[in-house]
Backbone as JSON Lines, residues from 0, in Angstrom:
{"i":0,"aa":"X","n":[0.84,-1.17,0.0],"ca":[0.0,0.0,0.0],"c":[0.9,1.25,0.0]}
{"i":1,"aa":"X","n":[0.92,2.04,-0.84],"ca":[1.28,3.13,-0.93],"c":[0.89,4.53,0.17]}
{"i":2,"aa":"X","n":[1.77,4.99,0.68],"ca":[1.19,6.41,1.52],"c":[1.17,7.56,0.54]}
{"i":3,"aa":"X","n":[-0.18,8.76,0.44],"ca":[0.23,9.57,-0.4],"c":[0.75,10.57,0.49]}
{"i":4,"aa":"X","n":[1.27,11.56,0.19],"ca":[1.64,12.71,0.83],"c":[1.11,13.69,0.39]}
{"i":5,"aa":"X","n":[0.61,15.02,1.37],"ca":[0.59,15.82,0.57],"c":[1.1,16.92,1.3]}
{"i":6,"aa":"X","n":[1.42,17.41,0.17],"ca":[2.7,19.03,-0.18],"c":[2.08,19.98,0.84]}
{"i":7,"aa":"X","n":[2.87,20.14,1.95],"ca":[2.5,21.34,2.83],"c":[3.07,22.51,2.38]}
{"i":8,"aa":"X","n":[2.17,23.83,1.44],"ca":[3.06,25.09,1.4],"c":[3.22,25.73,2.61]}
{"i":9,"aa":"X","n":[4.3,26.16,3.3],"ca":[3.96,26.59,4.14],"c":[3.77,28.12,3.74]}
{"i":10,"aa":"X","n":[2.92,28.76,4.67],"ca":[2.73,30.37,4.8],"c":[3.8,31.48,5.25]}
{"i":11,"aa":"X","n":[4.47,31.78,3.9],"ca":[5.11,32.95,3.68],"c":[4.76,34.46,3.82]}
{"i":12,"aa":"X","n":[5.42,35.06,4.61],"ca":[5.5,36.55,3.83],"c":[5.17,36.72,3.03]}
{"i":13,"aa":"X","n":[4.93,38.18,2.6],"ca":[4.98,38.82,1.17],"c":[6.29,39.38,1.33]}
{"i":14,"aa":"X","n":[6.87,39.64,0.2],"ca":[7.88,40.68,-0.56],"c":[7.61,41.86,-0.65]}
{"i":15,"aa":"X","n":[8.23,42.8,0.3],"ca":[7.45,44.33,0.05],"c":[8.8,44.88,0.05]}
{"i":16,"aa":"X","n":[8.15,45.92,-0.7],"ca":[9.17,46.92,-1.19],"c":[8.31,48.56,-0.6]}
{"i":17,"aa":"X","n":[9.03,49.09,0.07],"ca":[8.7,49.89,1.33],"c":[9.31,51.31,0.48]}
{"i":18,"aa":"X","n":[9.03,52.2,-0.11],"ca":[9.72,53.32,-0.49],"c":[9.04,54.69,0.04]}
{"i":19,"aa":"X","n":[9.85,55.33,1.12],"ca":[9.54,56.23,2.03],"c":[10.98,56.77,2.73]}
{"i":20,"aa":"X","n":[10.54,58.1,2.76],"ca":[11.98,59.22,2.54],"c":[12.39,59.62,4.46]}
{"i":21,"aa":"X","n":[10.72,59.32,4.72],"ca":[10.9,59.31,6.72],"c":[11.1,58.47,7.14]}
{"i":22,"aa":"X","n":[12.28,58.67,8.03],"ca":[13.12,57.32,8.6],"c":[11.82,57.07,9.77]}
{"i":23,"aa":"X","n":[11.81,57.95,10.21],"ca":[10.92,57.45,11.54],"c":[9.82,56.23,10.87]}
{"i":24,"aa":"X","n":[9.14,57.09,10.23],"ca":[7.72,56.31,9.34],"c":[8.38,55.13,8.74]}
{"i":25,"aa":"X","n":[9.29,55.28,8.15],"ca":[10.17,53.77,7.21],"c":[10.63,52.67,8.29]}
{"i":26,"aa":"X","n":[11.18,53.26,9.66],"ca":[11.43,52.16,10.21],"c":[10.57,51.41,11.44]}
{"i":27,"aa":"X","n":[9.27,52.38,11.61],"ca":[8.13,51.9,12.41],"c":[7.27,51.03,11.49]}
{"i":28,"aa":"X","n":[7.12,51.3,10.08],"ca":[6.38,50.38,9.3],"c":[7.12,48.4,9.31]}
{"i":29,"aa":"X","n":[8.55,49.2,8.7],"ca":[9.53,48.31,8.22],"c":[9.59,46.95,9.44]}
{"i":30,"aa":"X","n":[9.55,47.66,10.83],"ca":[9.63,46.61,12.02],"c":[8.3,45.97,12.31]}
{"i":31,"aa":"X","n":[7.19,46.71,11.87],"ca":[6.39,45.86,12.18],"c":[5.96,44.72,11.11]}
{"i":32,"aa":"X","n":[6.18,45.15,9.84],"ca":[5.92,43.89,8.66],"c":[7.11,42.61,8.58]}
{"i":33,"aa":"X","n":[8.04,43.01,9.53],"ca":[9.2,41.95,9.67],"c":[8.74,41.06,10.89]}
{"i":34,"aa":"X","n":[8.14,41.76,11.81],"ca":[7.61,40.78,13.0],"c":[6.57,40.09,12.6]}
{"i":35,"aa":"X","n":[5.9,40.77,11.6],"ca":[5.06,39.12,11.05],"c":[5.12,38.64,9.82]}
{"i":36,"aa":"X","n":[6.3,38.61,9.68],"ca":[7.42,37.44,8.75],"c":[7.12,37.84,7.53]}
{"i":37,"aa":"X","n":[7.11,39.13,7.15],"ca":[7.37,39.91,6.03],"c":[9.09,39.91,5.36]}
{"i":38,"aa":"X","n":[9.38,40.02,4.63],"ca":[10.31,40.09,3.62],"c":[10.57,41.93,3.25]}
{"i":39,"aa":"X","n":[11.31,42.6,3.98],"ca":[11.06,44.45,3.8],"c":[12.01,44.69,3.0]}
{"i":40,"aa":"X","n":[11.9,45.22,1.93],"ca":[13.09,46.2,0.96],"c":[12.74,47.36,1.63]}
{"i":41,"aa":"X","n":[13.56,47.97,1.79],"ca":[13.56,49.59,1.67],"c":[14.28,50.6,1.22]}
{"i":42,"aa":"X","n":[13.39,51.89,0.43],"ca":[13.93,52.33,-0.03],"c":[13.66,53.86,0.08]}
{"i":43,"aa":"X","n":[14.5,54.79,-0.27],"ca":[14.62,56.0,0.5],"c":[14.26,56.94,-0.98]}
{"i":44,"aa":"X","n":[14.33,56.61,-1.55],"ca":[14.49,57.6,-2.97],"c":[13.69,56.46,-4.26]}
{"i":45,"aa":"X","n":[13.14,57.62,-5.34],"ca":[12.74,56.62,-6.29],"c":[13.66,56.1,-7.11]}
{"i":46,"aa":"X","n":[15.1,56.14,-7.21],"ca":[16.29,55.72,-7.65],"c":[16.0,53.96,-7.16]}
{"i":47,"aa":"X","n":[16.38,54.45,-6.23],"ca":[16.67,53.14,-5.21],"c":[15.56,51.7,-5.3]}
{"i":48,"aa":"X","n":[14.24,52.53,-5.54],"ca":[12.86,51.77,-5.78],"c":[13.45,50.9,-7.0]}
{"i":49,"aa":"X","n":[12.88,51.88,-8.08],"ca":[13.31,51.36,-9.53],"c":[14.6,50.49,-9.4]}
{"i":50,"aa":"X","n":[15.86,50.46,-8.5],"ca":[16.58,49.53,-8.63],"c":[16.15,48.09,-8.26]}
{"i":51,"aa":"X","n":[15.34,48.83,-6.86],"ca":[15.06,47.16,-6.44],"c":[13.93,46.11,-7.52]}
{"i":52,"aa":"X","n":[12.87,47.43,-8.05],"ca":[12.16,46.48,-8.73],"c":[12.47,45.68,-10.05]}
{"i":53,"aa":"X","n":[13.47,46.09,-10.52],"ca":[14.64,45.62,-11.47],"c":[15.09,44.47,-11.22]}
{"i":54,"aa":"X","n":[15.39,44.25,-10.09],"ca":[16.25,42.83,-9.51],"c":[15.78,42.14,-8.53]}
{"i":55,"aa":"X","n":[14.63,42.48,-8.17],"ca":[14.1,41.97,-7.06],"c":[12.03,41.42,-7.07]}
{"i":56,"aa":"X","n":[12.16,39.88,-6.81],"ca":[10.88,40.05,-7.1],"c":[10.1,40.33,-5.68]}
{"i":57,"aa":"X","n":[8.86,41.02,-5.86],"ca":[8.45,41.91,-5.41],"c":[6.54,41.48,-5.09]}
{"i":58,"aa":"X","n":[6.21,41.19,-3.66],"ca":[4.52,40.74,-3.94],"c":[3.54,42.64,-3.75]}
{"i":59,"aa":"X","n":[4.41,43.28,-2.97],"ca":[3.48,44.61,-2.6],"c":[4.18,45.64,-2.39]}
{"i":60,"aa":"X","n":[4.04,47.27,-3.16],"ca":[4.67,48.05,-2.68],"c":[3.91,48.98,-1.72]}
{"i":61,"aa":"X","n":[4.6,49.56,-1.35],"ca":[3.83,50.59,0.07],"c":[4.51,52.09,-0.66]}
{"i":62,"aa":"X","n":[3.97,52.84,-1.25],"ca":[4.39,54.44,-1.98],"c":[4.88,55.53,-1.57]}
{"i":63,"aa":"X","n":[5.14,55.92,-1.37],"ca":[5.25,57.04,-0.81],"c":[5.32,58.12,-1.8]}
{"i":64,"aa":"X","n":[4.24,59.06,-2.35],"ca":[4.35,60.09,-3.18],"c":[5.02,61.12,-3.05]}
{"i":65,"aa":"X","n":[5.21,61.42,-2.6],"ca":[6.7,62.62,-2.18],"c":[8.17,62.24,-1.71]}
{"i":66,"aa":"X","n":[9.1,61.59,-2.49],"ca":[10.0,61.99,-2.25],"c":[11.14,62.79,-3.29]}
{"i":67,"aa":"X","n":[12.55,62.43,-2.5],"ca":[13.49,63.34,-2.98],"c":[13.98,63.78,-4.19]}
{"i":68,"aa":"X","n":[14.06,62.79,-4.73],"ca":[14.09,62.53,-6.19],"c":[13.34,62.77,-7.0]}
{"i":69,"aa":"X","n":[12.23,62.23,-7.41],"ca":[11.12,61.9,-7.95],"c":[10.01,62.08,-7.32]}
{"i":70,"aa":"X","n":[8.33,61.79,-8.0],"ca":[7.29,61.37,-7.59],"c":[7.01,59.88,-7.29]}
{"i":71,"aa":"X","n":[6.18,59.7,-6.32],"ca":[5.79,58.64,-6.43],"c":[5.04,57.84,-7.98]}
{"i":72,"aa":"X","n":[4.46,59.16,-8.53],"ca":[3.75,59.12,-9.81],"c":[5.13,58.57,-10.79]}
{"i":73,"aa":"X","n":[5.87,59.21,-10.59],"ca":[7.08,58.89,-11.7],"c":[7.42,57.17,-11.59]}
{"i":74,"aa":"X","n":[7.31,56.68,-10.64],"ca":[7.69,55.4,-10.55],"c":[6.57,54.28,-10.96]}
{"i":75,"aa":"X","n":[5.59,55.24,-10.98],"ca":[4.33,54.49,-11.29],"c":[4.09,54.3,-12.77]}
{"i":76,"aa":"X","n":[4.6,55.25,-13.57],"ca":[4.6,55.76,-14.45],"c":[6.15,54.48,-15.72]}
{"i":77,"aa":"X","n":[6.9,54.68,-14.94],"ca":[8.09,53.36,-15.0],"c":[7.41,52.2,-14.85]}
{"i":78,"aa":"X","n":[6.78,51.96,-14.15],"ca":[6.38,50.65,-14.09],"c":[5.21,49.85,-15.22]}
{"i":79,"aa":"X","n":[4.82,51.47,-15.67],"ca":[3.96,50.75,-16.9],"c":[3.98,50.83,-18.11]}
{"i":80,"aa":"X","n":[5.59,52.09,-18.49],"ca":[6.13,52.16,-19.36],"c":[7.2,50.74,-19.52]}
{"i":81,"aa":"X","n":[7.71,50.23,-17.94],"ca":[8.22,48.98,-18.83],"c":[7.69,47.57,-19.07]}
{"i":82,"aa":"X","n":[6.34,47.93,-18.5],"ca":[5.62,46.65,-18.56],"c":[5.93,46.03,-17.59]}
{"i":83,"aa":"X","n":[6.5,46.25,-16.26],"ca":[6.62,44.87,-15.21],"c":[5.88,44.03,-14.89]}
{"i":84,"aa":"X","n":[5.95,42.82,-14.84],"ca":[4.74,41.87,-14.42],"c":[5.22,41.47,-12.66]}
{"i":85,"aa":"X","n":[3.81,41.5,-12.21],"ca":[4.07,40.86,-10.6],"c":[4.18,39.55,-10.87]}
{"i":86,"aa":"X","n":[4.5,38.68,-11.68],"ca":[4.03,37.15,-12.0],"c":[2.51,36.95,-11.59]}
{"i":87,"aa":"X","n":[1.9,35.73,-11.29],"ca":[1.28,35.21,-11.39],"c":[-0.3,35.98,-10.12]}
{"i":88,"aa":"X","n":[0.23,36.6,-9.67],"ca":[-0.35,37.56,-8.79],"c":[-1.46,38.58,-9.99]}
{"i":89,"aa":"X","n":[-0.77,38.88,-10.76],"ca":[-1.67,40.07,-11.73],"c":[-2.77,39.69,-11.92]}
{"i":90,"aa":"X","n":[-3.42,37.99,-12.33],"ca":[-4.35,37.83,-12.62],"c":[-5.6,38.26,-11.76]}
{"i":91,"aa":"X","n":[-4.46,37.84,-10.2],"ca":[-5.45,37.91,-8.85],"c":[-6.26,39.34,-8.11]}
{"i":92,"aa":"X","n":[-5.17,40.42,-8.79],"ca":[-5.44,41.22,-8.47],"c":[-6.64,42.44,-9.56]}
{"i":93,"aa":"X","n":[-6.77,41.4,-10.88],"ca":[-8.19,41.98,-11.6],"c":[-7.63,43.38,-12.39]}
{"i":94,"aa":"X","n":[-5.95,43.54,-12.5],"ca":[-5.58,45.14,-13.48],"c":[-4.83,46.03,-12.34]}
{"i":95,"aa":"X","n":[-4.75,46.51,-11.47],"ca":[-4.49,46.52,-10.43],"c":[-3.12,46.51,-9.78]}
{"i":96,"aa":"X","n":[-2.33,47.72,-9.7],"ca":[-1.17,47.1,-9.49],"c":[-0.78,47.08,-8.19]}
{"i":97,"aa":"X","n":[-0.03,46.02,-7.4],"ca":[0.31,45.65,-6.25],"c":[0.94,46.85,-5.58]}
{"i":98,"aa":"X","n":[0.24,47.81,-5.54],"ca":[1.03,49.1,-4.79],"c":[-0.14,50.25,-3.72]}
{"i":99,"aa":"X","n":[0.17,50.48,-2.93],"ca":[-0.45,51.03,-1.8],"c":[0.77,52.14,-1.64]}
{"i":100,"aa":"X","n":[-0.39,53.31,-2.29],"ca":[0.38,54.57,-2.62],"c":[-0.29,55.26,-0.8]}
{"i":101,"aa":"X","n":[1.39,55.62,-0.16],"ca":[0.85,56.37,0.63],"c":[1.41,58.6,0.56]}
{"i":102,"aa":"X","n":[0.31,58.7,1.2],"ca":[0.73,60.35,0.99],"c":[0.01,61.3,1.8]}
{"i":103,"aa":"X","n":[1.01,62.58,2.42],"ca":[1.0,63.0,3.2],"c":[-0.57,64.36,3.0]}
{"i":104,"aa":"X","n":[-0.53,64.63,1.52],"ca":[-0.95,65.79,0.76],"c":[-1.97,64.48,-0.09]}
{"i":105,"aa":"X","n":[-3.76,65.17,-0.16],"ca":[-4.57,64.34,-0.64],"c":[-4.44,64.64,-1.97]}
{"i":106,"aa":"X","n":[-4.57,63.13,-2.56],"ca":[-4.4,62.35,-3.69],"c":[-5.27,62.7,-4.42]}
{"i":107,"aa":"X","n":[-5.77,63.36,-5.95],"ca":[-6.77,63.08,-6.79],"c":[-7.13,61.88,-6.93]}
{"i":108,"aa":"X","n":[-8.92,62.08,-7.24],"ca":[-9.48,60.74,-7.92],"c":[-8.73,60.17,-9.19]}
{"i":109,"aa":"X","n":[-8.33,61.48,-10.21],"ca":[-7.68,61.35,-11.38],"c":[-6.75,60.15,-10.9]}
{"i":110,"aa":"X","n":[-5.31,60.69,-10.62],"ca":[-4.73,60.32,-10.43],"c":[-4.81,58.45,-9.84]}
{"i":111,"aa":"X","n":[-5.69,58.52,-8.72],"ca":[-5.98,56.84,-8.8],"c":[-6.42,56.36,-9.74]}
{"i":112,"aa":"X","n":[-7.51,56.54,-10.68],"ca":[-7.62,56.29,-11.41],"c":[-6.77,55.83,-12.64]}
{"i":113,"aa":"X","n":[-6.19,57.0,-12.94],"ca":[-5.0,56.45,-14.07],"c":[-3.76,55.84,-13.73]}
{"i":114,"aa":"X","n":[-3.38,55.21,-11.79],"ca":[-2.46,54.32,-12.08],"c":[-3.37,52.62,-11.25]}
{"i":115,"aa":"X","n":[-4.39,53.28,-10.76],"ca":[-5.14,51.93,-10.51],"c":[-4.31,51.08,-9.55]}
{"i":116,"aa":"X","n":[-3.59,52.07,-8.09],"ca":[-3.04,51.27,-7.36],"c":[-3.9,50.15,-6.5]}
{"i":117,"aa":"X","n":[-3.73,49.28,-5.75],"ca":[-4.63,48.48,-4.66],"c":[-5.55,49.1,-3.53]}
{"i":118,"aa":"X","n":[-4.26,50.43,-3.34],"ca":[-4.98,51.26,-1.99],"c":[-4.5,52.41,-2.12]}
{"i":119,"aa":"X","n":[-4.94,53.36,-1.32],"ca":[-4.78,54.44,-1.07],"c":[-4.66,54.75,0.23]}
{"i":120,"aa":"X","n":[-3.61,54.62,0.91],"ca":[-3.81,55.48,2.32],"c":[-2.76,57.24,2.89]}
{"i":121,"aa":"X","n":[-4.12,58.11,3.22],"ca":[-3.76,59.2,3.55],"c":[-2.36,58.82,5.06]}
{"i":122,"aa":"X","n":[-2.0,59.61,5.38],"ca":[-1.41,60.0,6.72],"c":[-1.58,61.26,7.22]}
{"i":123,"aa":"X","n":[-1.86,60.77,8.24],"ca":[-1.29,59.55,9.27],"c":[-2.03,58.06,8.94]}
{"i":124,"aa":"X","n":[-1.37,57.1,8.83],"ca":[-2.52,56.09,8.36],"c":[-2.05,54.86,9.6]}
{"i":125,"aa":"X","n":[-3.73,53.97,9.97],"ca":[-3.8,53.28,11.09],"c":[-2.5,51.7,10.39]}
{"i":126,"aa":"X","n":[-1.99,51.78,11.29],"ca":[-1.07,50.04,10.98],"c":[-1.58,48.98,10.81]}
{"i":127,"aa":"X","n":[-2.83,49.01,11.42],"ca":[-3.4,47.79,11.37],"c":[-3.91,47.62,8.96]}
{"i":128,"aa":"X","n":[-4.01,48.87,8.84],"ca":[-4.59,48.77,7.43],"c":[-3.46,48.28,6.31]}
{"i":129,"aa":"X","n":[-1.94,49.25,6.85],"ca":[-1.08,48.29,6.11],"c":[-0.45,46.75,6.48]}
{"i":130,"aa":"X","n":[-0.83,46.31,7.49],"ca":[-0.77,45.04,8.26],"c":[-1.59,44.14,7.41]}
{"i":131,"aa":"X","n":[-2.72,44.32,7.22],"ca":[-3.79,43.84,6.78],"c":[-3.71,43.78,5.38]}
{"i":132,"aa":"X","n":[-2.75,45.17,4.27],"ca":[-2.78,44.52,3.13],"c":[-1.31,43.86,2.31]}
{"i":133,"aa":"X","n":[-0.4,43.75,3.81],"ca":[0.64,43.2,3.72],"c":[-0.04,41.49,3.97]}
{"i":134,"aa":"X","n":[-0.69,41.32,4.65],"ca":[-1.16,39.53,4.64],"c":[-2.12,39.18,3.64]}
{"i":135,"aa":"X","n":[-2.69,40.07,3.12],"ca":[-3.55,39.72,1.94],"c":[-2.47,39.61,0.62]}
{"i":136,"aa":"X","n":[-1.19,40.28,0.99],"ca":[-0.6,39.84,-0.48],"c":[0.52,38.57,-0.35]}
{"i":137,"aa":"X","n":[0.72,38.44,1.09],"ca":[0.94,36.97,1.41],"c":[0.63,36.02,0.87]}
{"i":138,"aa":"X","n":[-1.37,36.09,1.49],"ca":[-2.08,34.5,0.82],"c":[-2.32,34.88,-0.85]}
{"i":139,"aa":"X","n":[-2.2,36.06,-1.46],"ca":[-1.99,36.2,-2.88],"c":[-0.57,35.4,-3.02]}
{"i":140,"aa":"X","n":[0.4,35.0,-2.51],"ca":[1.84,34.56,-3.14],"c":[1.5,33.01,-2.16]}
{"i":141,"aa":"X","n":[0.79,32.82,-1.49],"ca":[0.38,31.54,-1.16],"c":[-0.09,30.89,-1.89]}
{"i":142,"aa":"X","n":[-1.08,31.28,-2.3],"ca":[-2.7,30.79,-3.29],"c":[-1.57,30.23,-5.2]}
{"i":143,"aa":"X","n":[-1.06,31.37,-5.54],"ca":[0.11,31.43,-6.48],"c":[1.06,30.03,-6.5]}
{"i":144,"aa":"X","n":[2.02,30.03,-5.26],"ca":[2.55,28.72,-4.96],"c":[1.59,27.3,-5.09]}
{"i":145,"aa":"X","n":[0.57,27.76,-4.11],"ca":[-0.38,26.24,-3.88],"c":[-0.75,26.12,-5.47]}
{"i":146,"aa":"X","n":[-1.48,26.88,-6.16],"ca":[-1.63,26.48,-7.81],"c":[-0.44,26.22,-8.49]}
{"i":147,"aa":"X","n":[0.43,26.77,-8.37],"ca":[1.22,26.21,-9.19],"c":[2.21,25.08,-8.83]}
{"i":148,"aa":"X","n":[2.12,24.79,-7.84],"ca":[2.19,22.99,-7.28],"c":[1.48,21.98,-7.47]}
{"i":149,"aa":"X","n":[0.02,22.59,-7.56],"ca":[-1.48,22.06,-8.04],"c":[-1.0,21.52,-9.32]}
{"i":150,"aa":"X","n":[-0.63,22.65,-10.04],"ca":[-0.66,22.56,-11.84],"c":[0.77,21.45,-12.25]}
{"i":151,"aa":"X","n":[2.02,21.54,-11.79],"ca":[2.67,20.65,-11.57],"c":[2.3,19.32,-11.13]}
{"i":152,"aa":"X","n":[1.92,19.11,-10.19],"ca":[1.35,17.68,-9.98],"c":[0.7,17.28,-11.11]}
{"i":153,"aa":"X","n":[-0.06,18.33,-11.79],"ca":[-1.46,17.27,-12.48],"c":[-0.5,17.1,-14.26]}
{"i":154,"aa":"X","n":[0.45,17.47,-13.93],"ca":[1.18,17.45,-15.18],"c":[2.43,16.1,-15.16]}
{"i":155,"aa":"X","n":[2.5,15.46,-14.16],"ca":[3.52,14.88,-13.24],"c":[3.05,13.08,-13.97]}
């Protein structure tokens, strides 16, 4: 008799890429998405962003529209001039790109509109909301893994 097994994914982090110019704000966010087993890039400038998203794969960004360099818009703007794909996440998220633009100065409707981030949060903004869409892009890179282990097996 044969035993089957089956494939425990376990529950990962997401991959976030954190781009925010206030240390205070960058490293109160940054510590709390690491205590619940987040994966934190951070980045201080939109230089630095655009590098990481270049070389680094990536489940959620957190925005920050004002910094030193650049706009937050400008990076948004890169990202769909080069076509980046989140992998297998894009489908999940319905057009939508994996980014939670935050900002100090309120945001036009326009503006969401034409980059169609996930979220929008003003500041001061509550932790619990980026907590909450740091684990939703978790079981998005969960759900991702478990199918495509799914789809492997049935190909096996």
């Amino acid at each position: 008799m044969v035993a089957l097994q089956k494939e425990v994914v376990d529950m990962t982090g997401a991959r976030i890429l954190l781009v925010e110019d206030d240390d205070v704000l960058r490293n109160v966010v940054e510590r709390n998405l690491l205590a619940r087993g987040h994966e934190v890039y951070s980045a201080i400038d939109g230089q630095s962003a655009l590098d990481y998203l270049r070389t680094t794969p990536i489940d959620l960004i957190l925005l920050d529209i004002n910094l030193p360099d650049q706009t937050g818009w400008d990076i948004l703007r890169a990202i769909q001039c080069e076509e980046w794909s989140f992998g297998p996440t894009d489908e999940m998220l319905q057009g939508k790109l994996p980014v939670v633009v935050l900002s100090a100065v309120r945001v036009s409707p326009h503006r969401l509109a034409e980059f169609h981030p996930l979220a929008y949060l003003p500041k001061p903004f509550p932790m619990e909301a980026v907590l909450r869409l740091a684990a939703e892009a978790a079981k998005r890179r969960e759900n991702c893994a478990r199918q495509k282990t799914d789809e492997e097996g049935s190909h096996a």
